mmCIF file of C-alpha atoms in Angstrom:
data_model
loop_
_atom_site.group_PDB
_atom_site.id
_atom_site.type_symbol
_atom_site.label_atom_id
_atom_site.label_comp_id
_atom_site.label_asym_id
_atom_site.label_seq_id
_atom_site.Cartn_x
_atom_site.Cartn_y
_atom_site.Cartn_z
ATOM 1 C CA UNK A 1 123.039 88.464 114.276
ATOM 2 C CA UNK A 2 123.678 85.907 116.738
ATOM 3 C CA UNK A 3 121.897 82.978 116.852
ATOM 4 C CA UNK A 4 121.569 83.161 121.187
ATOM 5 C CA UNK A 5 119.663 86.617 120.578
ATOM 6 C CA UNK A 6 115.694 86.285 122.402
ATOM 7 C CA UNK A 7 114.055 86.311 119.745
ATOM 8 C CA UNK A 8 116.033 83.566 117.918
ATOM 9 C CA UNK A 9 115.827 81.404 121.064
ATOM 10 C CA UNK A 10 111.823 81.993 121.645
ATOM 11 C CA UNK A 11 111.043 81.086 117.632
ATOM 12 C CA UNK A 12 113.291 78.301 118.027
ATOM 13 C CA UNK A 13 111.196 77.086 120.995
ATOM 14 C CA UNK A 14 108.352 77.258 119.340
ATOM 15 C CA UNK A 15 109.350 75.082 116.265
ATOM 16 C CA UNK A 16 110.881 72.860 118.927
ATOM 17 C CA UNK A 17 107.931 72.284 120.585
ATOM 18 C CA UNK A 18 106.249 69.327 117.946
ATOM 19 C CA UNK A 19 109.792 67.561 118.234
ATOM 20 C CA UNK A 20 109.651 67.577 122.210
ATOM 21 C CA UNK A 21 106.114 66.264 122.040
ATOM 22 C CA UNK A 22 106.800 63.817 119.521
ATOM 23 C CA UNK A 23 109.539 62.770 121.476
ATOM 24 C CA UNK A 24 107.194 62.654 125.089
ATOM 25 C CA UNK A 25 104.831 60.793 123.104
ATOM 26 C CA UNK A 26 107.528 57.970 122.160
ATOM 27 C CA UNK A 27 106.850 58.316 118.236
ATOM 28 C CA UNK A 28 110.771 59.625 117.908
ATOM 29 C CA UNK A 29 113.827 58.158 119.569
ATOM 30 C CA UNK A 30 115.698 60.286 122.066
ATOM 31 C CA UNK A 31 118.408 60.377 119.162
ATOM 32 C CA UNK A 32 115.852 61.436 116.693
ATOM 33 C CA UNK A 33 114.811 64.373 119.030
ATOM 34 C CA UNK A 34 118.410 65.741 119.672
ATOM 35 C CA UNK A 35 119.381 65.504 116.175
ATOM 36 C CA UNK A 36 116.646 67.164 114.649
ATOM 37 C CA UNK A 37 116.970 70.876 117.875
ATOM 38 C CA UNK A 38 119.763 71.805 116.068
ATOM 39 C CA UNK A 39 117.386 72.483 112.777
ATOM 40 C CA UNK A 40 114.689 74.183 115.079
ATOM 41 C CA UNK A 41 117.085 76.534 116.285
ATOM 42 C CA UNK A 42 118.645 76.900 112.368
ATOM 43 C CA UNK A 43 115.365 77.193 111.152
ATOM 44 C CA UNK A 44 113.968 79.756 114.195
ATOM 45 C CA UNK A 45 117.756 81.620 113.458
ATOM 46 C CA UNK A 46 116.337 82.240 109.403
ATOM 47 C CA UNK A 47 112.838 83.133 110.194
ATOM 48 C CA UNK A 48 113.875 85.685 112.401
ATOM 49 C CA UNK A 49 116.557 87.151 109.746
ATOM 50 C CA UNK A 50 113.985 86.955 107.244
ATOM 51 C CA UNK A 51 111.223 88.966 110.072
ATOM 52 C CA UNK A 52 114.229 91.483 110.325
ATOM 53 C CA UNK A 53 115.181 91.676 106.459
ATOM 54 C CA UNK A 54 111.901 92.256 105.491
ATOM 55 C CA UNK A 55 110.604 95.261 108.328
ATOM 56 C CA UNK A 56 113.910 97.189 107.794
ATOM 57 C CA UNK A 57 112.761 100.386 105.957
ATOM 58 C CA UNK A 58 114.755 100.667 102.637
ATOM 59 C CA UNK A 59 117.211 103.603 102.697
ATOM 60 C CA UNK A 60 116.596 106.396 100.009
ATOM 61 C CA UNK A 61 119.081 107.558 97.560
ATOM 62 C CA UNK A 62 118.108 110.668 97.239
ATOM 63 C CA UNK A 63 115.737 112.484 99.423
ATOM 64 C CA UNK A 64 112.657 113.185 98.701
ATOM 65 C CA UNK A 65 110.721 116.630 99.099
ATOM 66 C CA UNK A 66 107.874 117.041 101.585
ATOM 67 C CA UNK A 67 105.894 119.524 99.426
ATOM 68 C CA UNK A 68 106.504 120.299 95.866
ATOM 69 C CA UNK A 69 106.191 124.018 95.235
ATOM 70 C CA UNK A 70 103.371 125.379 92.495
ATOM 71 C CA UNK A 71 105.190 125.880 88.914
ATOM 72 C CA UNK A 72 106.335 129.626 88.394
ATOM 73 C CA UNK A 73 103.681 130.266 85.425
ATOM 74 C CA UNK A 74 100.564 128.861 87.082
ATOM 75 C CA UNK A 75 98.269 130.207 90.030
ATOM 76 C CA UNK A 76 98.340 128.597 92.989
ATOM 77 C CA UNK A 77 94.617 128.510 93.277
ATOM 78 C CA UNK A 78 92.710 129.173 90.230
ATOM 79 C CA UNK A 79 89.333 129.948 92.327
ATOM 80 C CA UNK A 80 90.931 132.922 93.675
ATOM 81 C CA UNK A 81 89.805 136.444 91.793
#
């Protein structure tokens, strides 16, 4: 997964966004701001992986049956005459 994808970029903005203000507001250096992007953009790369990871449907290994037929011996439905 490439760390450029949209959605990486957009959750990396978002993380970014207390750093930029802090650094508008003068409480971090301009140094202090461009070192610490890099992180928002590792850190916006992981949550997305993790987003990804965790609503990919697990792959069966075997399949399963949609209906499981009535056993030989029994009725199918014991109100019936």
């Amino acid at each position: 997964m490439s760390p450029l994808r949209w959605d990486v970029l957009a959750v990396s903005f978002l993380l970014a966004l207390p750093v930029l203000a802090l650094g508008l507001r003068g409480d971090l250096g301009t140094h202090d701001v461009v070192t610490r992007l890099p992180w928002c953009l590792a850190a916006g790369w992981g949550v997305v992986a993790l987003l990804r990871w965790a609503a990919t449907p697990c792959p069966s290994a075997t399949p399963r049956p949609s209906a499981s037929p009535a056993p030989a011996d029994e009725d199918p439905d014991p109100a019936a005459p």
